[in-house]
Amino acid sequence: MIRRGSIRTLGAGLWSCVMYGATQASAAPFTQDALTAAGPQAAHIAHLWNVMLAVCLVVFIAVMIALAAAVIRAPRGDSATPPDADALVREERPASRAVAIAVLASTAGLALVFWASVHTERALAGMDHARALHITLTGHQYWWEAEYDDPAPAQVFSTANELHVPVGRPVIFTLQSDDVIHSFWVPNLHGKKDLIPGHTSTFDLRVDRPGTYRGQCAEFCGYQHAHMALLVVAQSPDEFDRWAQGQRQPAAEPAAPDAQRGRDVFLASTCAMCHAVSGTTASARKAPDLTHLASRSTLAAGTLPNKPENLARWIEDPQRYKPGVNMPPHALPQQDAQALVAWLGTLQ
Amino acid sequence: MSCVRHRVALALMPLLLLVACEREQRTFEAPVDERPTVQAALATELQPVTGNSVGGKPADPKSHAYREENNAQSLADGKRIYIWFNCNGCHAHGGGGMGPALMDEQWTYGSKPQDIYRTIVEGRPNGMPAFGARISEAEIWKLVAYVRSMSGLAPSDAAPSRDDDLAARVPENRTKPLPPREQKP
C-alpha cells in the first residue's frame, strides 16, 4: 500500500512537472517575479532589496579585501626560520584605528539599512485608501476563495482562485483561513501576509500595470501546498466593471439538451454537496464556487489549464493530479460525465 | 545482569517506532469503475465478525472499514465531512436533536460498520435520508469510521483529539468505549 501510494504521488509530481513545462512552453501568460514591480508597494520592496543588496555587496567586498590582505601579508617561513617571539619581547601594537573605522563603517551600513527599512515600512503603511475595493480572501486546503464586497448586499459575489482587480485603485484584502495557516503572496504586487485560522488580518495593495500576476501560498499548508496558486488579473476599470457585472449574474439556463442533462447530473450527484452554482439549488460552500467556472483560465487552483479534457479527467480522479485534495474521485457513467463537462463549459 | 537487561531493553526500543504506524498512512482513492450496489459493497468489504469484540470491530485489515477506522486522517476527514454535509443539522455533535444521539451506546439500526454504511447509503425510516447518490464511496467509509468513533468504538490512538471550532464534546479519543446496545426501532 505504501508502494502504491508513493508511486501515485510520484506520478502526480511528474505530471505536474510536465504540466508546468507545458505552461512555460506556451509563453507563460502570467509573471511571478518580485523584482518586476507592478504596483507601488512592490516597487518600494524591490527598492529596499536593491539598497540591501548594495550595502551587503560593499560589506562583502570590503571583508574579502581585508581577508585577501591578511592572507597576503601573513608571515611566511620554513623550518629554518627562527620562531616568532616578537609578541613576548615587544608589546603588540593595538589596531585601534582599523577597528574604529570598521565599527563606524558597520554602524553606518546598518543605520542605512535600518533607515531604508523604516522608510519602506512607512511607505507601505501610508497608502491612500480612497475608493478602495474590498475583497475577503479565505484560504482553504488547497484553494482560494474571494468574496468581493459591496455596500449593496445583492452586489456581493464570490469567486475562486482567480482575482480580477482594477488598475490604479487600491484593494483592501481581509485575510482569513478556514483550516490551517496559509500565506498570500503575489511577488509582483506586494510581500507576504499570513492567513491564520480564527484571526482576521488586513492587507492592502495597488496594481498600476495591467497584466496577469501569479500568486502562491507561501506557508506550508499540507500535501498540496505547492498546488495552491492564484492568478491576479489587473485590468482597466471599465474591463473590471464588466467582469464584476458578469460575475454577479447567476448561471445561465442551459439551452442544449446535453448541458441540461449535465446540470441534472450536477444537482443529483455528489457535486452539489460541496460546490455552489448560483441560479441552481447547489449552494454548498466547502469547495470553489463554480457559477462562472468557464471564465477562469485554470482548474484546481492553478494546477491544470482550464480545458474540457482536463476538466473531465480532473472530475474523474482529482487525486491523480493533486493527491490529498479534498475532492473525491467520481466514477460517473461516460455520458453523464460528458454532459457534466459540457454544462460546466457553458458557465461563462 | 541488569546491565544486559538494560542493553536488551535499549535494543528493543526502536521497535516502538513501529507501533501504530498505520495511523498516519495516506492512501489516495482511485475511482471505482462503477458504483457498487450496497450488497456488493458490503459483501466485498466486510467479513463476518468473530468473537465478542466490542461493537463488531472490522476484522479484515484490507477492508475499507478497517483501514478508515484505524487511520487518523480518515477519521479527521470523516469529522469534517460530518459537519460539511450537515449531519450535525439533525444529530448535533453527537448529542442528537431531530435525529438520534450518536455518542451513546444505543444503536437503533446496528453499530457494526456495515450497518452504519447501510444507514447512510439507504436511509432509515422516520427521517434519515438516503445519501447513497450524494456522497462518494470513500467519503461514506470515512463517515462510518467517524460515527463509530463518536461513541469510542474507534481506536483511541487514531480518533480525533480536538475540534476545529469551540469544543462541543469530550474529544473522540477520550470517549470511553461504550458497549453497544441494540435497540429495536
Coordinates of C-alpha atoms in Angstrom, one line a residue:
Chain A
M1 CA 0.0 0.0 0.0
I2 CA 2.9 2.3 0.8
R3 CA 4.4 1.5 -2.6
R4 CA 1.2 2.2 -4.4
G5 CA 0.7 5.5 -2.6
S6 CA 4.1 6.7 -3.2
I7 CA 4.0 5.7 -6.9
R8 CA 0.8 7.7 -7.3
T9 CA 2.4 10.7 -5.5
L10 CA 5.5 10.4 -7.8
G11 CA 3.2 10.1 -10.8
A12 CA 1.4 13.2 -9.8
G13 CA 4.6 15.0 -9.2
L14 CA 5.9 14.1 -12.6
W15 CA 2.6 15.0 -14.2
S16 CA 2.7 18.5 -12.6
C17 CA 6.3 18.9 -13.9
V18 CA 5.1 18.1 -17.4
M19 CA 2.1 20.5 -17.0
Y20 CA 4.4 23.2 -15.6
G21 CA 6.7 22.7 -18.6
A22 CA 3.7 22.9 -20.9
T23 CA 2.5 26.1 -19.5
Q24 CA 6.0 27.5 -19.6
A25 CA 6.5 26.4 -23.2
S26 CA 3.3 28.1 -24.3
A27 CA 4.9 31.5 -23.5
A28 CA 3.6 31.8 -19.9
P29 CA 0.6 34.2 -19.9
F30 CA 1.5 35.4 -16.4
T31 CA 4.5 36.6 -14.5
Q32 CA 5.8 35.8 -11.0
D33 CA 8.8 37.9 -10.2
A34 CA 9.5 40.0 -7.1
L35 CA 11.9 42.3 -9.0
T36 CA 9.4 43.4 -11.6
A37 CA 7.1 45.6 -9.6
A38 CA 3.6 46.1 -10.9
G39 CA 2.5 48.3 -8.1
P40 CA 3.8 51.0 -5.7
Q41 CA 4.3 48.5 -2.7
A42 CA 6.2 46.0 -4.8
A43 CA 8.3 48.9 -6.1
H44 CA 9.1 50.0 -2.5
I45 CA 10.0 46.5 -1.6
A46 CA 12.2 46.0 -4.7
H47 CA 13.9 49.3 -3.9
L48 CA 14.6 48.2 -0.4
W49 CA 16.0 44.9 -1.8
N50 CA 18.3 46.9 -4.1
V51 CA 19.6 49.1 -1.2
M52 CA 20.2 46.0 0.9
L53 CA 21.9 44.2 -1.9
A54 CA 24.2 47.3 -2.5
V55 CA 25.1 47.6 1.2
C56 CA 25.7 43.9 1.6
L57 CA 27.8 43.9 -1.6
V58 CA 30.0 46.7 -0.3
V59 CA 30.4 44.9 3.0
F60 CA 31.2 41.6 1.3
I61 CA 33.8 43.2 -1.0
A62 CA 35.4 45.0 2.0
V63 CA 35.6 41.8 4.0
M64 CA 37.0 39.9 1.1
I65 CA 39.7 42.6 0.5
A66 CA 40.6 42.6 4.2
L67 CA 40.8 38.8 4.1
A68 CA 43.0 38.9 1.0
A69 CA 45.3 41.5 2.6
A70 CA 45.6 39.3 5.7
V71 CA 46.4 36.2 3.6
I72 CA 49.0 38.1 1.5
R73 CA 50.6 39.8 4.5
A74 CA 50.7 36.7 6.7
P75 CA 54.3 35.9 7.8
R76 CA 55.8 33.1 5.9
G77 CA 58.7 30.8 6.7
D78 CA 60.2 27.3 6.5
S79 CA 61.9 25.0 9.1
A80 CA 65.0 27.3 9.1
T81 CA 63.0 30.4 10.1
P82 CA 63.5 31.2 13.8
P83 CA 60.3 31.2 15.9
D84 CA 58.5 34.4 16.0
A85 CA 58.8 35.6 19.6
D86 CA 58.1 39.2 18.8
A87 CA 54.9 39.4 20.9
L88 CA 56.9 38.3 24.0
V89 CA 59.6 40.9 23.6
R90 CA 57.6 43.9 22.4
E91 CA 54.0 44.9 23.2
E92 CA 51.7 44.3 20.3
R93 CA 50.5 47.5 18.6
P94 CA 46.8 47.7 19.0
A95 CA 44.9 48.1 15.7
S96 CA 42.7 50.8 17.2
R97 CA 42.4 52.9 14.1
A98 CA 41.4 50.0 11.9
V99 CA 38.9 48.7 14.5
A100 CA 37.4 52.2 14.9
I101 CA 37.0 52.6 11.1
A102 CA 35.4 49.1 10.8
V103 CA 32.9 49.8 13.7
L104 CA 32.0 53.2 12.2
A105 CA 31.5 51.7 8.7
S106 CA 29.4 48.8 10.1
T107 CA 27.3 51.2 12.1
A108 CA 26.8 53.4 9.1
G109 CA 25.9 50.5 6.9
L110 CA 23.4 49.1 9.4
A111 CA 22.0 52.5 10.0
L112 CA 21.4 53.0 6.3
V113 CA 19.7 49.6 6.0
F114 CA 17.6 50.3 9.1
W115 CA 16.6 53.7 7.7
A116 CA 15.7 52.2 4.4
S117 CA 13.7 49.5 6.1
V118 CA 11.7 52.0 8.2
H119 CA 11.2 54.3 5.2
T120 CA 9.8 51.3 3.2
E121 CA 7.5 50.3 6.1
R122 CA 6.2 53.8 6.3
A123 CA 5.6 54.0 2.6
L124 CA 3.8 50.6 2.7
A125 CA 1.6 51.6 5.5
G126 CA 0.8 55.0 4.1
M127 CA -1.2 54.1 1.0
D128 CA -4.2 56.2 0.2
H129 CA -7.4 54.1 0.6
A130 CA -9.9 56.4 -1.1
R131 CA -12.3 54.4 -3.3
A132 CA -10.8 51.1 -2.2
L133 CA -12.1 47.8 -3.4
H134 CA -12.7 45.3 -0.6
I135 CA -12.1 41.6 -1.0
T136 CA -12.4 39.0 1.6
L137 CA -9.8 36.3 0.8
T138 CA -10.2 33.0 2.6
G139 CA -7.6 30.2 2.4
H140 CA -8.7 26.6 2.2
Q141 CA -6.7 23.4 1.7
Y142 CA -5.8 23.9 -1.2
W143 CA -7.6 26.8 -2.9
W144 CA -8.5 30.5 -2.5
E145 CA -12.0 31.9 -2.0
A146 CA -12.5 35.5 -2.8
E147 CA -15.6 37.5 -1.9
Y148 CA -16.0 40.9 -3.5
D149 CA -17.7 43.2 -1.0
D150 CA -20.2 45.9 -1.9
P151 CA -22.4 48.2 0.2
A152 CA -25.4 46.7 -1.6
P153 CA -25.7 43.0 -0.4
A154 CA -27.1 41.9 -3.8
Q155 CA -23.9 43.1 -5.5
V156 CA -21.6 40.9 -3.4
F157 CA -20.2 38.0 -5.3
S158 CA -17.8 35.2 -4.7
T159 CA -15.2 33.6 -6.9
A160 CA -12.2 31.3 -6.5
N161 CA -8.5 31.1 -7.5
E162 CA -8.6 34.0 -9.9
L163 CA -8.9 37.6 -8.8
H164 CA -9.6 40.5 -11.0
V165 CA -8.6 44.0 -9.8
P166 CA -8.9 47.4 -11.4
V167 CA -5.6 49.1 -12.3
G168 CA -4.8 52.2 -10.2
R169 CA -7.4 51.6 -7.5
P170 CA -6.4 50.4 -4.0
V171 CA -7.5 47.0 -3.0
I172 CA -8.0 46.1 0.7
F173 CA -7.9 42.4 1.5
T174 CA -9.4 40.9 4.6
L175 CA -7.5 37.7 5.1
Q176 CA -8.8 34.6 6.9
S177 CA -8.4 30.9 6.9
D178 CA -10.8 28.0 7.0
D179 CA -8.4 25.3 8.2
V180 CA -4.6 25.8 8.7
I181 CA -2.2 28.7 8.2
H182 CA -1.8 29.8 4.6
S183 CA 0.1 32.8 3.2
F184 CA -0.9 35.2 0.4
W185 CA 2.0 36.1 -1.8
V186 CA 1.9 37.7 -5.2
P187 CA 5.5 38.7 -5.7
N188 CA 4.8 41.3 -8.4
L189 CA 2.4 43.2 -6.2
H190 CA 3.5 43.0 -2.5
G191 CA 5.2 41.0 0.2
K192 CA 3.6 38.1 2.0
K193 CA 0.9 38.0 4.6
D194 CA -0.4 35.0 6.5
L195 CA -3.9 33.8 6.6
I196 CA -4.5 32.5 10.1
P197 CA -7.5 30.4 11.3
G198 CA -9.6 32.3 13.9
H199 CA -7.8 35.6 13.2
T200 CA -8.6 38.2 10.6
S201 CA -5.9 40.4 9.2
T202 CA -5.9 43.1 6.5
F203 CA -3.6 43.7 3.6
D204 CA -3.7 46.5 1.0
L205 CA -2.1 46.8 -2.4
R206 CA -2.5 48.6 -5.7
V207 CA -1.7 47.4 -9.1
D208 CA -0.6 50.1 -11.6
R209 CA 0.3 48.0 -14.6
P210 CA -2.3 45.8 -16.4
G211 CA -1.3 42.1 -16.6
T212 CA -1.7 38.7 -15.1
Y213 CA 0.3 38.0 -12.0
R214 CA 0.7 34.6 -10.4
G215 CA 0.5 34.3 -6.6
Q216 CA 1.3 31.3 -4.4
C217 CA 0.5 30.0 -1.0
A218 CA 3.7 30.8 0.9
E219 CA 3.2 28.9 4.1
F220 CA 3.3 25.1 4.1
C221 CA -0.3 24.0 4.5
G222 CA -0.3 20.3 3.7
Y223 CA 0.1 17.8 0.9
Q224 CA -0.8 20.1 -2.0
H225 CA 0.7 23.3 -0.7
A226 CA 2.7 23.6 -4.0
H227 CA -0.5 23.4 -6.0
M228 CA -2.2 26.3 -4.2
A229 CA -1.8 29.1 -6.7
L230 CA -3.9 32.0 -7.7
L231 CA -3.9 34.5 -10.5
V232 CA -4.4 38.2 -10.1
V233 CA -5.7 39.8 -13.4
A234 CA -5.2 43.6 -13.3
Q235 CA -7.3 45.3 -15.9
S236 CA -8.7 48.7 -16.7
P237 CA -11.5 50.0 -14.5
D238 CA -14.0 49.6 -17.4
E239 CA -13.0 46.0 -18.1
F240 CA -13.1 45.2 -14.4
D241 CA -16.6 46.6 -14.0
R242 CA -17.7 44.5 -17.0
W243 CA -16.1 41.4 -15.4
A244 CA -17.7 42.1 -12.0
Q245 CA -21.1 42.6 -13.5
G246 CA -20.7 39.3 -15.3
Q247 CA -19.7 37.5 -12.1
R248 CA -22.8 38.9 -10.3
Q249 CA -25.1 37.1 -12.8
P250 CA -26.5 33.7 -11.9
A251 CA -25.6 30.8 -14.2
A252 CA -27.4 30.9 -17.5
E253 CA -30.2 28.4 -18.1
P254 CA -28.7 25.6 -20.2
A255 CA -30.1 25.6 -23.8
A256 CA -28.6 22.4 -25.3
P257 CA -30.1 19.1 -24.1
D258 CA -26.6 17.9 -23.3
A259 CA -26.0 20.8 -21.0
Q260 CA -29.4 20.3 -19.4
R261 CA -28.5 16.7 -18.6
G262 CA -25.2 17.9 -17.2
R263 CA -26.9 20.3 -14.8
D264 CA -29.2 17.5 -13.7
V265 CA -26.2 15.2 -13.1
F266 CA -24.5 18.0 -11.1
L267 CA -27.5 18.6 -8.9
A268 CA -28.4 15.0 -8.3
S269 CA -24.9 13.7 -7.6
T270 CA -22.1 14.3 -5.2
C271 CA -21.0 17.6 -6.8
A272 CA -23.8 19.6 -5.2
M273 CA -22.7 18.5 -1.7
C274 CA -19.7 20.8 -1.8
H275 CA -20.0 23.2 -4.7
A276 CA -22.3 26.2 -5.4
V277 CA -23.6 27.4 -8.7
S278 CA -25.9 30.4 -8.2
G279 CA -29.1 30.2 -10.0
T280 CA -29.4 26.5 -9.1
T281 CA -30.2 24.7 -5.8
A282 CA -26.5 24.0 -5.3
S283 CA -25.3 26.3 -2.6
A284 CA -22.7 24.4 -0.6
R285 CA -19.6 26.4 0.4
K286 CA -17.0 23.8 1.0
A287 CA -15.4 23.9 -2.4
P288 CA -14.9 26.6 -5.1
D289 CA -18.0 28.4 -6.4
L290 CA -18.5 27.2 -10.0
T291 CA -21.0 29.8 -11.2
H292 CA -18.5 31.2 -13.7
L293 CA -16.0 28.3 -13.9
A294 CA -15.6 28.6 -17.6
S295 CA -14.4 32.2 -17.3
R296 CA -11.3 31.2 -15.3
S297 CA -8.1 30.2 -17.0
T298 CA -7.0 27.4 -14.6
L299 CA -8.6 24.5 -12.8
A300 CA -7.8 23.3 -9.2
A301 CA -6.0 26.5 -8.0
G302 CA -3.6 26.8 -10.9
T303 CA -2.9 23.1 -11.3
L304 CA -4.3 22.5 -14.8
P305 CA -5.2 24.7 -17.7
N306 CA -9.0 25.1 -17.9
K307 CA -9.8 22.8 -20.9
P308 CA -12.7 20.4 -21.3
E309 CA -10.5 17.4 -21.4
N310 CA -8.6 18.4 -18.3
L311 CA -11.9 19.1 -16.5
A312 CA -13.2 15.7 -17.4
R313 CA -10.0 14.0 -16.1
W314 CA -10.0 16.1 -13.0
I315 CA -13.6 15.2 -12.1
E316 CA -12.9 11.5 -12.7
D317 CA -9.8 11.4 -10.5
P318 CA -8.6 14.6 -8.7
Q319 CA -6.2 12.6 -6.6
R320 CA -4.2 11.8 -9.7
Y321 CA -3.3 15.5 -10.1
K322 CA -3.5 16.7 -6.5
P323 CA -3.1 13.7 -4.1
G324 CA -4.6 14.6 -0.8
V325 CA -7.0 17.2 -2.2
N326 CA -10.5 17.1 -0.5
M327 CA -12.3 16.3 -3.7
P328 CA -13.1 12.6 -4.0
P329 CA -12.9 10.6 -7.3
H330 CA -16.1 10.3 -9.3
A331 CA -16.8 7.3 -11.5
L332 CA -19.7 8.8 -13.4
P333 CA -21.1 6.9 -16.5
Q334 CA -19.4 8.2 -19.6
Q335 CA -22.4 10.0 -21.0
D336 CA -23.1 11.7 -17.7
A337 CA -19.5 12.8 -17.4
Q338 CA -19.6 14.3 -20.9
A339 CA -22.8 16.1 -20.2
L340 CA -21.4 17.5 -16.9
V341 CA -18.3 18.8 -18.6
A342 CA -20.5 20.3 -21.4
W343 CA -22.7 22.1 -18.8
L344 CA -19.7 23.4 -16.8
G345 CA -18.2 24.7 -20.0
T346 CA -21.3 26.9 -20.5
L347 CA -20.8 28.6 -17.2
Q348 CA -19.1 31.8 -18.6
Chain B
M1 CA 22.9 -9.0 34.8
S2 CA 20.9 -5.8 35.0
C3 CA 23.3 -4.3 32.5
V4 CA 22.5 -7.0 30.0
R5 CA 18.8 -6.5 30.6
H6 CA 19.2 -2.7 30.0
R7 CA 21.0 -3.3 26.8
V8 CA 18.3 -5.7 25.6
A9 CA 15.7 -3.2 26.5
L10 CA 17.6 -0.4 24.7
A11 CA 18.0 -2.7 21.6
L12 CA 14.3 -3.4 21.6
M13 CA 13.3 0.3 21.9
P14 CA 13.4 1.1 18.2
L15 CA 10.6 -1.4 17.8
L16 CA 8.4 1.2 19.5
L17 CA 8.7 3.2 16.3
L18 CA 6.6 0.6 14.6
V19 CA 3.7 1.0 17.0
A20 CA 0.6 2.5 15.3
C21 CA 2.5 3.1 12.1
E22 CA -0.7 2.7 10.1
R23 CA -2.2 5.7 12.0
E24 CA -0.8 8.3 9.6
Q25 CA -0.7 6.3 6.4
R26 CA -2.4 8.0 3.5
T27 CA -3.9 6.3 0.5
F28 CA -5.3 8.2 -2.4
E29 CA -8.5 6.7 -3.8
A30 CA -8.7 5.7 -7.4
P31 CA -12.1 5.9 -8.9
V32 CA -14.1 2.7 -8.9
D33 CA -15.4 1.8 -12.4
E34 CA -18.9 1.5 -11.3
R35 CA -20.6 2.3 -8.0
P36 CA -21.1 -1.0 -6.2
T37 CA -24.6 -1.9 -5.1
V38 CA -24.9 -1.9 -1.3
Q39 CA -25.0 -5.7 -1.3
A40 CA -21.8 -5.9 -3.4
A41 CA -20.0 -3.3 -1.3
L42 CA -20.9 -5.0 1.9
A43 CA -20.1 -8.5 0.6
T44 CA -16.6 -7.5 -0.6
E45 CA -15.8 -5.1 2.3
L46 CA -16.9 -6.8 5.4
Q47 CA -16.1 -10.2 6.9
P48 CA -18.3 -11.9 9.4
V49 CA -17.4 -10.6 12.9
T50 CA -16.0 -13.4 15.1
G51 CA -15.8 -13.5 18.9
N52 CA -17.4 -10.9 21.1
S53 CA -15.2 -7.9 20.2
V54 CA -16.6 -4.6 21.3
G55 CA -19.0 -3.2 18.8
G56 CA -18.0 -5.6 16.0
K57 CA -14.6 -4.3 15.2
P58 CA -13.8 -4.8 11.5
A59 CA -11.6 -7.8 11.1
D60 CA -10.1 -7.7 7.7
P61 CA -7.2 -5.2 7.6
K62 CA -7.7 -4.8 3.8
S63 CA -11.3 -3.7 4.2
H64 CA -12.3 0.0 3.9
A65 CA -14.0 -0.3 7.3
Y66 CA -10.7 -1.4 9.0
R67 CA -8.5 1.0 7.1
E68 CA -10.6 4.1 7.8
E69 CA -11.2 3.2 11.4
N70 CA -7.5 2.9 12.2
N71 CA -6.3 5.9 10.3
A72 CA -6.2 9.3 11.9
Q73 CA -6.5 11.2 8.6
S74 CA -9.6 9.3 7.6
L75 CA -11.3 9.9 11.0
A76 CA -10.4 13.6 10.8
D77 CA -11.8 13.8 7.3
G78 CA -14.9 12.0 8.5
K79 CA -15.3 14.5 11.2
R80 CA -15.0 17.4 8.7
I81 CA -17.4 15.7 6.3
Y82 CA -19.9 15.2 9.1
I83 CA -20.1 19.0 9.6
W84 CA -19.8 19.9 5.9
F85 CA -22.6 17.6 4.9
N86 CA -24.8 18.8 7.7
C87 CA -25.1 15.6 9.7
N88 CA -24.9 17.9 12.7
G89 CA -28.1 19.5 11.5
C90 CA -30.1 16.6 12.9
H91 CA -27.6 14.7 15.1
A92 CA -25.8 17.7 16.6
H93 CA -22.3 17.0 17.6
G94 CA -23.4 13.5 18.6
G95 CA -25.8 14.5 21.3
G96 CA -28.8 14.2 19.0
G97 CA -31.7 16.5 18.2
M98 CA -34.1 15.9 15.5
G99 CA -32.1 12.7 14.8
P100 CA -30.9 10.2 17.5
A101 CA -27.8 10.7 19.5
L102 CA -24.7 9.2 18.1
M103 CA -22.4 9.4 21.1
D104 CA -24.3 7.0 23.4
E105 CA -24.5 3.2 23.4
Q106 CA -28.0 2.9 21.9
W107 CA -28.0 1.8 18.3
T108 CA -31.4 1.6 16.6
Y109 CA -30.1 0.1 13.4
G110 CA -26.9 -1.6 14.5
S111 CA -23.4 -0.4 15.4
K112 CA -21.3 -2.5 13.0
P113 CA -19.7 -0.7 10.1
Q114 CA -21.9 -2.5 7.6
D115 CA -25.0 -1.3 9.5
I116 CA -23.9 2.3 9.5
Y117 CA -22.9 2.1 5.9
R118 CA -26.4 0.8 5.0
T119 CA -28.0 3.6 7.1
I120 CA -26.1 6.3 5.3
V121 CA -26.5 4.9 1.8
E122 CA -30.1 3.7 2.0
G123 CA -31.5 5.9 4.7
R124 CA -33.8 4.7 7.5
P125 CA -37.5 5.2 8.4
N126 CA -38.6 8.3 10.2
G127 CA -36.3 10.9 8.6
M128 CA -32.8 9.6 7.9
P129 CA -32.4 10.5 4.2
A130 CA -30.6 8.2 1.7
F131 CA -27.2 9.8 0.9
G132 CA -26.0 7.0 -1.4
A133 CA -26.1 9.1 -4.6
R134 CA -24.8 12.2 -2.8
I135 CA -21.6 11.0 -1.1
S136 CA -18.8 9.2 -2.7
E137 CA -17.8 5.7 -1.6
A138 CA -14.6 6.7 0.0
E139 CA -16.3 9.5 2.0
I140 CA -19.1 7.2 3.2
W141 CA -16.5 4.9 4.8
K142 CA -14.8 7.8 6.4
L143 CA -18.1 8.9 7.8
V144 CA -18.8 5.4 9.1
A145 CA -15.5 5.3 10.9
Y146 CA -16.1 8.8 12.4
V147 CA -19.6 7.9 13.6
R148 CA -18.2 4.8 15.3
S149 CA -15.5 7.0 17.0
M150 CA -18.2 9.2 18.4
S151 CA -19.1 6.6 21.0
G152 CA -15.5 5.4 21.4
L153 CA -15.6 2.4 19.1
A154 CA -12.6 3.5 17.0
P155 CA -9.0 3.1 18.4
S156 CA -8.1 6.0 20.7
D157 CA -4.7 6.4 19.0
A158 CA -6.4 7.3 15.7
A159 CA -9.6 9.1 16.8
P160 CA -9.6 12.9 16.7
S161 CA -8.4 14.7 19.8
R162 CA -9.9 18.1 19.3
D163 CA -12.5 20.1 17.4
D164 CA -11.7 22.7 14.7
D165 CA -14.0 25.1 16.5
L166 CA -15.1 25.5 20.1
A167 CA -15.1 22.1 21.7
A168 CA -18.6 20.8 21.6
R169 CA -18.0 17.5 23.3
V170 CA -15.3 15.3 25.0
P171 CA -12.8 14.6 22.3
E172 CA -13.4 11.3 20.5
N173 CA -10.1 9.8 21.5
R174 CA -11.0 10.3 25.2
T175 CA -14.6 8.9 24.8
K176 CA -14.8 5.7 26.8
P177 CA -15.8 2.8 24.5
L178 CA -19.5 2.1 25.2
P179 CA -20.6 -1.5 24.6
P180 CA -23.3 -1.0 22.0
R181 CA -26.9 -2.0 22.9
E182 CA -29.1 -2.8 20.0
Q183 CA -32.4 -1.1 20.4
K184 CA -35.4 -2.0 18.3
P185 CA -37.0 0.9 16.5

